[in-house]
Amino acid sequence: MIPRRVVITGVSVGCALGFTPDEFWKRLLAGECGISRVPGVTDDSPLPTKIAGVIPDTALDAACARHGVDDPDRANRLALFAVADALTNAGLADAGGELPHDLIFGTGHGNGAFQNASVEAYVGGGYRKLRPTSIIRAMLNRPANAASIRHRLTGVSFTVSCACATGSIAVMEAFFRVRFGIAEAAVAACADHGIDLITFSAWNRLGVLSRNPDPATASRPFDARRDGLVMGEGCAGFVLEPLEVAQARGAHVWAEILGVGSSCDARRIGQPDKTGQAKAVRAALSMAGVAPADVDYVNAHGTATEIADIVEASTIEEVFGLESDRVPVSNTKAQLGHLMGATAGVELVATLLAMRHQRLPPCRNLEEPDPRCRLNFVRAGPQAARVEVALKNSFAFGGTNCAIVLRRG
């Protein structure tokens, strides 16, 4: 089996900073913050954290209207938008008939808001208060199957769930299927909405959320004054094709995926491990045939939790050696929040945009870098840079690690 070169020909994004790549990029570089008060959480709420990267209802409604998405559930609407907009961006939405594409969909929470509402309905009124469609609406694979039916995607259709590495894992799975000829082409998409009141309350109980009440300054990846992550919601989608297929149909190429790497720390659910992370990054670089000296930019995971930022910085230092003083590193969670199952996908879009525009998004709120995180952070503002090769890191609860190496299209 001869490996094929795999390129990204379609991209979609949805988050608190917009529902097109251009809008997202403009607002990201302008330093806007999409973090705000969670709907339904009042000033007198006992929740220690009351803010998240919430998408305005009007923005989500308008985005879904572009593709006729009318699903009743917010998580599923995000997912269906991500697939539809990625196909549109790739010039495949009006292809007509069937598309032989696989669809690999990723989510962390699934349709948790609906499941929580169903439990409340049952407790309040019993069996007959449950909707007849409850099982179908709650299935973790419903968005993948619904999108496949909607767009006549006749390849495989399944769901992956790997906490905050989910988006990268979905792209990796799609990459392998296209690279080795298992699929003619593939769509990788991810979406997550984990800020319904019950799920958001559970995250508050876990104790990893920032208690800074100021939305503009709460999320501070790698900063000495960070005190936890800020949640968010969002989605992203990608169309992957063999290079020769993309060239034959005259498709725009965002980037080529040179290599991917993954691993599991296999240690503790909530505590990251440098050995596992380094293994994933080295595997991606090795597959790509790229040395640390060849990497022009690293888009970091950067959760803003005490231990995770230190471990990730140490991983980059170990893998890059002396190059860690040179290679620029940035992260976008201070502006978006941590989008859980969608975070890797949205951050991958930011990486692709950095390569397209040859500009690096800065680390908002990184005013006093933790001295234990000794990296070349992009801080003062957007930075012009030559970005031909980029690395995207994703490190998740459960110890799932994934790294993706990209070359500019």
Tab-separated table of C-alpha atoms in Angstrom:
chain	number	residue	atom	x	y	z
A	1	MET	CA	0.000	0.000	0.000
A	2	ILE	CA	1.664	3.223	-1.181
A	3	PRO	CA	1.009	6.178	1.141
A	4	ARG	CA	-0.665	9.125	-0.543
A	5	ARG	CA	-0.052	12.798	0.162
A	6	VAL	CA	-3.052	14.211	2.016
A	7	VAL	CA	-4.194	17.827	1.879
A	8	ILE	CA	-6.912	19.891	3.550
A	9	THR	CA	-9.240	21.413	0.962
A	10	GLY	CA	-12.135	22.558	3.121
A	11	VAL	CA	-12.311	24.308	6.501
A	12	SER	CA	-15.111	25.486	8.768
A	13	VAL	CA	-15.157	27.068	12.193
A	14	GLY	CA	-17.748	28.180	14.722
A	15	CYS	CA	-17.031	29.755	18.098
A	16	ALA	CA	-17.620	32.871	20.163
A	17	LEU	CA	-15.456	34.849	17.726
A	18	GLY	CA	-17.341	33.963	14.571
A	19	PHE	CA	-18.636	31.452	12.060
A	20	THR	CA	-16.334	31.965	9.094
A	21	PRO	CA	-12.552	31.621	8.956
A	22	ASP	CA	-12.211	35.255	7.897
A	23	GLU	CA	-14.354	36.633	10.727
A	24	PHE	CA	-12.686	34.341	13.261
A	25	TRP	CA	-9.211	35.425	12.122
A	26	LYS	CA	-10.020	39.140	12.061
A	27	ARG	CA	-11.458	39.117	15.578
A	28	LEU	CA	-8.709	36.842	16.891
A	29	LEU	CA	-5.945	39.166	15.689
A	30	ALA	CA	-7.863	42.196	16.950
A	31	GLY	CA	-7.525	40.745	20.436
A	32	GLU	CA	-11.251	40.349	21.028
A	33	CYS	CA	-12.387	38.107	23.861
A	34	GLY	CA	-15.394	35.840	23.330
A	35	ILE	CA	-15.763	34.928	26.998
A	36	SER	CA	-18.913	36.160	28.773
A	37	ARG	CA	-21.476	35.285	31.444
A	38	VAL	CA	-23.091	31.854	30.995
A	39	PRO	CA	-26.836	32.245	30.260
A	40	GLY	CA	-28.961	31.348	33.255
A	41	VAL	CA	-26.178	31.874	35.797
A	42	THR	CA	-27.214	34.815	37.962
A	43	ASP	CA	-25.137	36.997	40.235
A	44	ASP	CA	-26.404	35.138	43.302
A	45	SER	CA	-25.619	31.689	41.842
A	46	PRO	CA	-23.480	29.533	44.156
A	47	LEU	CA	-21.305	28.504	41.203
A	48	PRO	CA	-17.719	29.723	41.791
A	49	THR	CA	-17.253	30.250	38.032
A	50	LYS	CA	-19.947	32.002	36.025
A	51	ILE	CA	-18.245	32.699	32.682
A	52	ALA	CA	-17.444	30.759	29.508
A	53	GLY	CA	-16.801	31.207	25.791
A	54	VAL	CA	-20.502	31.386	24.912
A	55	ILE	CA	-21.698	31.714	21.310
A	56	PRO	CA	-24.475	34.315	20.958
A	57	ASP	CA	-27.757	32.706	19.908
A	58	THR	CA	-28.129	35.164	17.043
A	59	ALA	CA	-24.737	34.179	15.618
A	60	LEU	CA	-25.505	30.453	15.803
A	61	ASP	CA	-28.957	30.952	14.282
A	62	ALA	CA	-27.553	32.934	11.361
A	63	ALA	CA	-24.797	30.390	10.715
A	64	CYS	CA	-27.220	27.468	10.736
A	65	ALA	CA	-29.639	29.341	8.483
A	66	ARG	CA	-26.936	29.500	5.796
A	67	HIS	CA	-27.170	25.717	5.456
A	68	GLY	CA	-30.779	25.092	6.471
A	69	VAL	CA	-29.749	23.416	9.735
A	70	ASP	CA	-32.797	23.289	12.004
A	71	ASP	CA	-31.927	20.590	14.523
A	72	PRO	CA	-33.566	21.226	17.921
A	73	ASP	CA	-30.390	20.589	19.927
A	74	ARG	CA	-27.532	23.075	20.193
A	75	ALA	CA	-24.729	20.478	20.174
A	76	ASN	CA	-26.112	18.847	17.046
A	77	ARG	CA	-26.630	22.201	15.316
A	78	LEU	CA	-22.961	23.021	15.824
A	79	ALA	CA	-21.957	19.637	14.427
A	80	LEU	CA	-24.183	19.818	11.359
A	81	PHE	CA	-23.004	23.342	10.609
A	82	ALA	CA	-19.353	22.280	10.839
A	83	VAL	CA	-19.790	19.511	8.262
A	84	ALA	CA	-21.943	21.574	5.886
A	85	ASP	CA	-19.648	24.593	5.930
A	86	ALA	CA	-16.483	22.520	5.456
A	87	LEU	CA	-17.991	20.840	2.395
A	88	THR	CA	-19.051	24.246	1.065
A	89	ASN	CA	-15.569	25.652	1.606
A	90	ALA	CA	-14.135	22.682	-0.297
A	91	GLY	CA	-16.492	23.285	-3.223
A	92	LEU	CA	-18.317	20.013	-2.659
A	93	ALA	CA	-21.661	21.124	-1.230
A	94	ASP	CA	-23.321	21.225	-4.649
A	95	ALA	CA	-21.546	18.205	-6.105
A	96	GLY	CA	-24.845	16.381	-6.568
A	97	GLY	CA	-25.525	12.714	-5.896
A	98	GLU	CA	-23.436	10.707	-3.476
A	99	LEU	CA	-19.973	11.526	-2.182
A	100	PRO	CA	-17.762	8.554	-1.263
A	101	HIS	CA	-16.321	10.467	1.682
A	102	ASP	CA	-15.852	9.061	5.161
A	103	LEU	CA	-17.065	11.180	8.079
A	104	ILE	CA	-15.151	11.078	11.348
A	105	PHE	CA	-16.916	13.178	13.949
A	106	GLY	CA	-15.597	14.060	17.389
A	107	THR	CA	-17.235	15.278	20.581
A	108	GLY	CA	-16.453	15.313	24.262
A	109	HIS	CA	-19.876	15.876	25.832
A	110	GLY	CA	-22.122	14.713	23.004
A	111	ASN	CA	-25.681	15.972	23.372
A	112	GLY	CA	-25.288	16.224	27.143
A	113	ALA	CA	-27.705	19.129	27.507
A	114	PHE	CA	-30.546	17.047	26.078
A	115	GLN	CA	-29.660	14.039	28.212
A	116	ASN	CA	-29.641	16.193	31.338
A	117	ALA	CA	-33.002	17.695	30.398
A	118	SER	CA	-34.394	14.189	29.854
A	119	VAL	CA	-33.353	13.127	33.342
A	120	GLU	CA	-34.999	16.210	34.805
A	121	ALA	CA	-38.178	15.486	32.839
A	122	TYR	CA	-38.254	11.890	34.062
A	123	VAL	CA	-37.654	12.846	37.695
A	124	GLY	CA	-40.338	15.520	37.485
A	125	GLY	CA	-43.002	13.597	35.618
A	126	GLY	CA	-42.053	9.994	35.043
A	127	TYR	CA	-41.834	7.806	31.976
A	128	ARG	CA	-44.417	9.611	29.855
A	129	LYS	CA	-42.551	12.905	30.092
A	130	LEU	CA	-39.685	11.444	28.053
A	131	ARG	CA	-39.744	12.239	24.354
A	132	PRO	CA	-40.180	9.248	22.018
A	133	THR	CA	-37.065	10.427	20.170
A	134	SER	CA	-34.933	10.572	23.335
A	135	ILE	CA	-32.626	7.693	22.416
A	136	ILE	CA	-32.035	8.956	18.890
A	137	ARG	CA	-31.325	12.505	20.020
A	138	ALA	CA	-28.944	11.351	22.743
A	139	MET	CA	-26.856	8.959	20.637
A	140	LEU	CA	-23.221	10.043	20.525
A	141	ASN	CA	-23.048	9.124	16.824
A	142	ARG	CA	-26.227	10.983	15.845
A	143	PRO	CA	-24.452	14.063	14.383
A	144	ALA	CA	-22.157	11.889	12.259
A	145	ASN	CA	-25.034	9.842	10.902
A	146	ALA	CA	-27.319	12.853	10.410
A	147	ALA	CA	-24.615	14.717	8.492
A	148	SER	CA	-23.829	11.649	6.381
A	149	ILE	CA	-27.503	11.305	5.452
A	150	ARG	CA	-27.892	15.013	4.768
A	151	HIS	CA	-24.861	15.205	2.444
A	152	ARG	CA	-25.029	11.669	1.026
A	153	LEU	CA	-21.606	10.740	2.396
A	154	THR	CA	-21.449	7.023	1.728
A	155	GLY	CA	-18.114	6.154	3.318
A	156	VAL	CA	-17.876	5.101	6.945
A	157	SER	CA	-19.508	7.367	9.512
A	158	PHE	CA	-18.500	7.175	13.169
A	159	THR	CA	-17.684	9.164	16.292
A	160	VAL	CA	-14.538	9.505	18.386
A	161	SER	CA	-14.389	10.951	21.890
A	162	CYS	CA	-11.032	11.728	23.491
A	163	ALA	CA	-11.727	14.727	25.734
A	164	CYS	CA	-9.845	17.820	24.535
A	165	ALA	CA	-7.722	15.935	21.975
A	166	THR	CA	-10.891	14.841	20.159
A	167	GLY	CA	-10.657	17.237	17.213
A	168	SER	CA	-7.074	16.248	16.458
A	169	ILE	CA	-7.833	12.545	16.816
A	170	ALA	CA	-10.716	12.902	14.335
A	171	VAL	CA	-8.375	14.572	11.837
A	172	MET	CA	-5.741	11.882	12.443
A	173	GLU	CA	-8.203	9.075	11.778
A	174	ALA	CA	-9.405	10.766	8.595
A	175	PHE	CA	-5.795	11.328	7.536
A	176	PHE	CA	-4.875	7.669	7.896
A	177	ARG	CA	-7.935	6.504	5.949
A	178	VAL	CA	-7.125	8.808	3.030
A	179	ARG	CA	-3.367	8.310	3.187
A	180	PHE	CA	-3.591	4.541	2.854
A	181	GLY	CA	-6.413	4.436	0.333
A	182	ILE	CA	-9.068	3.117	2.709
A	183	ALA	CA	-11.175	6.136	1.788
A	184	GLU	CA	-11.312	8.228	-1.355
A	185	ALA	CA	-11.676	11.334	0.799
A	186	ALA	CA	-12.875	12.187	4.281
A	187	VAL	CA	-14.513	14.835	6.410
A	188	ALA	CA	-13.238	15.297	9.964
A	189	ALA	CA	-15.424	17.442	12.195
A	190	CYS	CA	-15.817	18.178	15.885
A	191	ALA	CA	-18.306	20.031	18.054
A	192	ASP	CA	-18.966	20.486	21.740
A	193	HIS	CA	-21.463	22.314	23.914
A	194	GLY	CA	-20.757	21.651	27.570
A	195	ILE	CA	-22.175	24.759	29.174
A	196	ASP	CA	-25.742	23.757	29.894
A	197	LEU	CA	-26.268	24.407	33.597
A	198	ILE	CA	-25.926	20.820	34.806
A	199	THR	CA	-22.756	20.050	32.836
A	200	PHE	CA	-21.310	23.459	33.675
A	201	SER	CA	-22.051	22.862	37.345
A	202	ALA	CA	-20.267	19.513	37.185
A	203	TRP	CA	-17.184	21.222	35.774
A	204	ASN	CA	-17.381	23.719	38.618
A	205	ARG	CA	-17.374	20.822	41.077
A	206	LEU	CA	-14.282	19.337	39.443
A	207	GLY	CA	-12.369	22.384	40.635
A	208	VAL	CA	-10.338	23.123	37.493
A	209	LEU	CA	-12.147	26.304	36.400
A	210	SER	CA	-10.777	29.788	36.914
A	211	ARG	CA	-12.487	31.775	39.659
A	212	ASN	CA	-11.478	35.091	38.151
A	213	PRO	CA	-14.845	36.815	37.522
A	214	ASP	CA	-13.480	39.083	34.770
A	215	PRO	CA	-14.133	37.479	31.350
A	216	ALA	CA	-11.356	39.485	29.712
A	217	THR	CA	-8.589	38.307	32.045
A	218	ALA	CA	-9.765	34.969	33.448
A	219	SER	CA	-8.093	32.608	30.965
A	220	ARG	CA	-4.294	32.980	31.229
A	221	PRO	CA	-2.412	30.063	29.647
A	222	PHE	CA	1.234	29.881	30.738
A	223	ASP	CA	0.887	33.024	32.883
A	224	ALA	CA	2.186	32.943	36.460
A	225	ARG	CA	-1.192	34.203	37.721
A	226	ARG	CA	-3.351	31.609	35.983
A	227	ASP	CA	-5.823	29.852	38.226
A	228	GLY	CA	-7.659	27.445	35.944
A	229	LEU	CA	-9.342	27.014	32.617
A	230	VAL	CA	-12.413	28.750	31.198
A	231	MET	CA	-14.877	26.597	29.270
A	232	GLY	CA	-16.390	27.345	25.883
A	233	GLU	CA	-18.397	25.898	23.009
A	234	GLY	CA	-17.680	25.596	19.327
A	235	CYS	CA	-17.079	23.458	16.245
A	236	ALA	CA	-14.736	22.952	13.321
A	237	GLY	CA	-14.621	20.854	10.176
A	238	PHE	CA	-12.063	19.764	7.576
A	239	VAL	CA	-12.181	18.058	4.189
A	240	LEU	CA	-9.186	15.804	3.498
A	241	GLU	CA	-8.300	14.565	0.012
A	242	PRO	CA	-5.338	13.012	-1.785
A	243	LEU	CA	-3.186	15.745	-3.283
A	244	GLU	CA	-3.636	14.459	-6.814
A	245	VAL	CA	-7.434	14.457	-6.473
A	246	ALA	CA	-7.448	18.003	-5.138
A	247	GLN	CA	-5.202	19.160	-7.976
A	248	ALA	CA	-7.322	17.403	-10.598
A	249	ARG	CA	-10.474	19.206	-9.526
A	250	GLY	CA	-8.726	22.543	-9.004
A	251	ALA	CA	-9.450	22.675	-5.293
A	252	HIS	CA	-7.847	25.243	-3.025
A	253	VAL	CA	-5.302	23.580	-0.745
A	254	TRP	CA	-5.118	25.008	2.761
A	255	ALA	CA	-2.231	22.812	3.845
A	256	GLU	CA	-0.708	19.382	3.512
A	257	ILE	CA	-0.737	17.098	6.532
A	258	LEU	CA	2.823	15.824	6.715
A	259	GLY	CA	2.571	13.676	9.799
A	260	VAL	CA	0.561	12.803	12.877
A	261	GLY	CA	1.445	11.181	16.168
A	262	SER	CA	-0.569	9.965	19.124
A	263	SER	CA	-0.040	8.211	22.418
A	264	CYS	CA	-1.597	7.587	25.795
A	265	ASP	CA	0.160	8.573	29.001
A	266	ALA	CA	-1.393	5.474	30.628
A	267	ARG	CA	-0.862	6.982	34.068
A	268	ARG	CA	-3.557	9.196	35.607
A	269	ILE	CA	-6.862	10.493	34.223
A	270	GLY	CA	-6.390	14.122	35.222
A	271	GLN	CA	-2.628	14.612	35.319
A	272	PRO	CA	-0.576	14.969	32.119
A	273	ASP	CA	2.762	13.267	31.572
A	274	LYS	CA	5.720	14.612	29.609
A	275	THR	CA	6.843	11.182	28.409
A	276	GLY	CA	3.542	10.458	26.682
A	277	GLN	CA	3.282	13.930	25.179
A	278	ALA	CA	6.830	13.852	23.835
A	279	LYS	CA	6.178	10.442	22.297
A	280	ALA	CA	3.242	11.826	20.285
A	281	VAL	CA	5.129	14.923	19.113
A	282	ARG	CA	8.211	12.942	18.098
A	283	ALA	CA	6.048	10.453	16.198
A	284	ALA	CA	4.417	13.271	14.226
A	285	LEU	CA	7.745	14.888	13.398
A	286	SER	CA	9.222	11.535	12.405
A	287	MET	CA	6.351	10.671	10.060
A	288	ALA	CA	6.589	14.136	8.555
A	289	GLY	CA	10.336	13.827	8.041
A	290	VAL	CA	10.703	17.125	9.839
A	291	ALA	CA	13.342	18.128	12.373
A	292	PRO	CA	12.641	20.621	15.179
A	293	ALA	CA	14.775	23.139	13.294
A	294	ASP	CA	12.295	22.967	10.393
A	295	VAL	CA	9.243	23.921	12.482
A	296	ASP	CA	8.234	27.568	12.152
A	297	TYR	CA	5.379	27.707	14.669
A	298	VAL	CA	3.840	25.679	17.486
A	299	ASN	CA	0.173	26.114	18.355
A	300	ALA	CA	0.094	24.956	21.960
A	301	HIS	CA	-2.688	23.261	23.887
A	302	GLY	CA	-2.301	25.634	26.877
A	303	THR	CA	-5.215	24.945	29.218
A	304	ALA	CA	-4.215	27.557	31.851
A	305	THR	CA	-4.236	24.953	34.614
A	306	GLU	CA	-1.287	24.894	36.993
A	307	ILE	CA	0.243	21.523	36.131
A	308	ALA	CA	-0.783	21.111	32.475
A	309	ASP	CA	0.959	24.251	31.222
A	310	ILE	CA	4.184	23.316	32.989
A	311	VAL	CA	4.168	19.788	31.573
A	312	GLU	CA	3.430	20.974	28.037
A	313	ALA	CA	6.187	23.594	28.155
A	314	SER	CA	8.581	20.947	29.423
A	315	THR	CA	7.527	18.632	26.581
A	316	ILE	CA	8.283	21.284	23.961
A	317	GLU	CA	11.622	22.019	25.591
A	318	GLU	CA	12.569	18.349	25.596
A	319	VAL	CA	11.549	17.624	22.016
A	320	PHE	CA	12.892	20.857	20.516
A	321	GLY	CA	16.029	21.178	22.608
A	322	LEU	CA	17.896	24.382	21.767
A	323	GLU	CA	15.274	25.122	19.104
A	324	SER	CA	12.739	25.798	21.872
A	325	ASP	CA	14.384	29.194	22.331
A	326	ARG	CA	13.665	30.013	18.689
A	327	VAL	CA	10.352	28.495	17.632
A	328	PRO	CA	7.417	30.843	18.356
A	329	VAL	CA	4.586	29.423	20.468
A	330	SER	CA	1.068	30.766	20.983
A	331	ASN	CA	-2.385	29.666	22.047
A	332	THR	CA	-5.936	30.993	21.656
A	333	LYS	CA	-7.834	29.756	24.720
A	334	ALA	CA	-7.601	33.138	26.477
A	335	GLN	CA	-9.924	34.512	23.796
A	336	LEU	CA	-12.169	31.507	23.161
A	337	GLY	CA	-12.183	29.443	26.315
A	338	HIS	CA	-11.480	25.719	26.330
A	339	LEU	CA	-13.897	24.175	23.832
A	340	MET	CA	-13.313	20.634	25.106
A	341	GLY	CA	-14.058	18.195	22.256
A	342	ALA	CA	-13.951	21.046	19.729
A	343	THR	CA	-10.910	22.886	21.036
A	344	ALA	CA	-8.279	21.036	18.977
A	345	GLY	CA	-10.270	21.559	15.784
A	346	VAL	CA	-10.808	25.285	16.269
A	347	GLU	CA	-7.145	25.724	17.209
A	348	LEU	CA	-6.143	23.778	14.103
A	349	VAL	CA	-8.132	26.316	12.062
A	350	ALA	CA	-6.170	29.099	13.796
A	351	THR	CA	-2.959	27.307	12.830
A	352	LEU	CA	-4.039	27.024	9.190
A	353	LEU	CA	-4.928	30.724	9.143
A	354	ALA	CA	-1.539	31.618	10.612
A	355	MET	CA	0.076	29.711	7.751
A	356	ARG	CA	-2.175	31.317	5.157
A	357	HIS	CA	-1.625	34.891	6.361
A	358	GLN	CA	1.964	34.456	7.605
A	359	ARG	CA	1.021	36.022	10.922
A	360	LEU	CA	0.992	34.474	14.382
A	361	PRO	CA	-1.831	35.099	16.848
A	362	PRO	CA	-0.523	36.265	20.224
A	363	CYS	CA	-1.101	34.827	23.684
A	364	ARG	CA	-3.662	37.120	25.294
A	365	ASN	CA	-3.234	37.712	29.044
A	366	LEU	CA	0.311	36.337	29.051
A	367	GLU	CA	1.615	39.267	31.064
A	368	GLU	CA	3.984	37.416	33.377
A	369	PRO	CA	5.099	34.088	31.891
A	370	ASP	CA	5.515	31.348	34.462
A	371	PRO	CA	9.314	30.961	34.854
A	372	ARG	CA	8.774	27.200	34.649
A	373	CYS	CA	7.395	27.636	31.118
A	374	ARG	CA	10.511	28.765	29.273
A	375	LEU	CA	9.279	29.114	25.698
A	376	ASN	CA	9.398	31.739	22.954
A	377	PHE	CA	5.831	32.963	23.386
A	378	VAL	CA	4.181	35.375	20.951
A	379	ARG	CA	3.061	38.130	23.322
A	380	ALA	CA	3.100	41.757	22.214
A	381	GLY	CA	0.573	41.357	19.410
A	382	PRO	CA	0.183	39.560	16.080
A	383	GLN	CA	3.626	38.700	14.765
A	384	ALA	CA	4.622	38.544	11.103
A	385	ALA	CA	6.501	35.329	10.448
A	386	ARG	CA	7.469	32.901	7.736
A	387	VAL	CA	5.347	29.849	8.498
A	388	GLU	CA	5.883	26.962	6.099
A	389	VAL	CA	5.731	24.151	8.678
A	390	ALA	CA	3.598	24.223	11.826
A	391	LEU	CA	2.944	21.867	14.719
A	392	LYS	CA	-0.410	21.614	16.505
A	393	ASN	CA	-0.382	19.936	19.937
A	394	SER	CA	-3.411	18.526	21.760
A	395	PHE	CA	-3.128	16.878	25.180
A	396	ALA	CA	-6.266	15.601	26.900
A	397	PHE	CA	-7.781	14.358	30.128
A	398	GLY	CA	-7.319	10.618	30.163
A	399	GLY	CA	-3.782	10.976	28.827
A	400	THR	CA	-4.666	10.984	25.126
A	401	ASN	CA	-2.079	12.970	23.166
A	402	CYS	CA	-2.087	13.979	19.518
A	403	ALA	CA	0.261	16.101	17.421
A	404	ILE	CA	-0.211	17.182	13.796
A	405	VAL	CA	2.487	18.559	11.484
A	406	LEU	CA	1.329	20.733	8.594
A	407	ARG	CA	2.997	22.275	5.557
A	408	ARG	CA	1.596	25.413	3.996
A	409	GLY	CA	-0.544	24.840	0.925
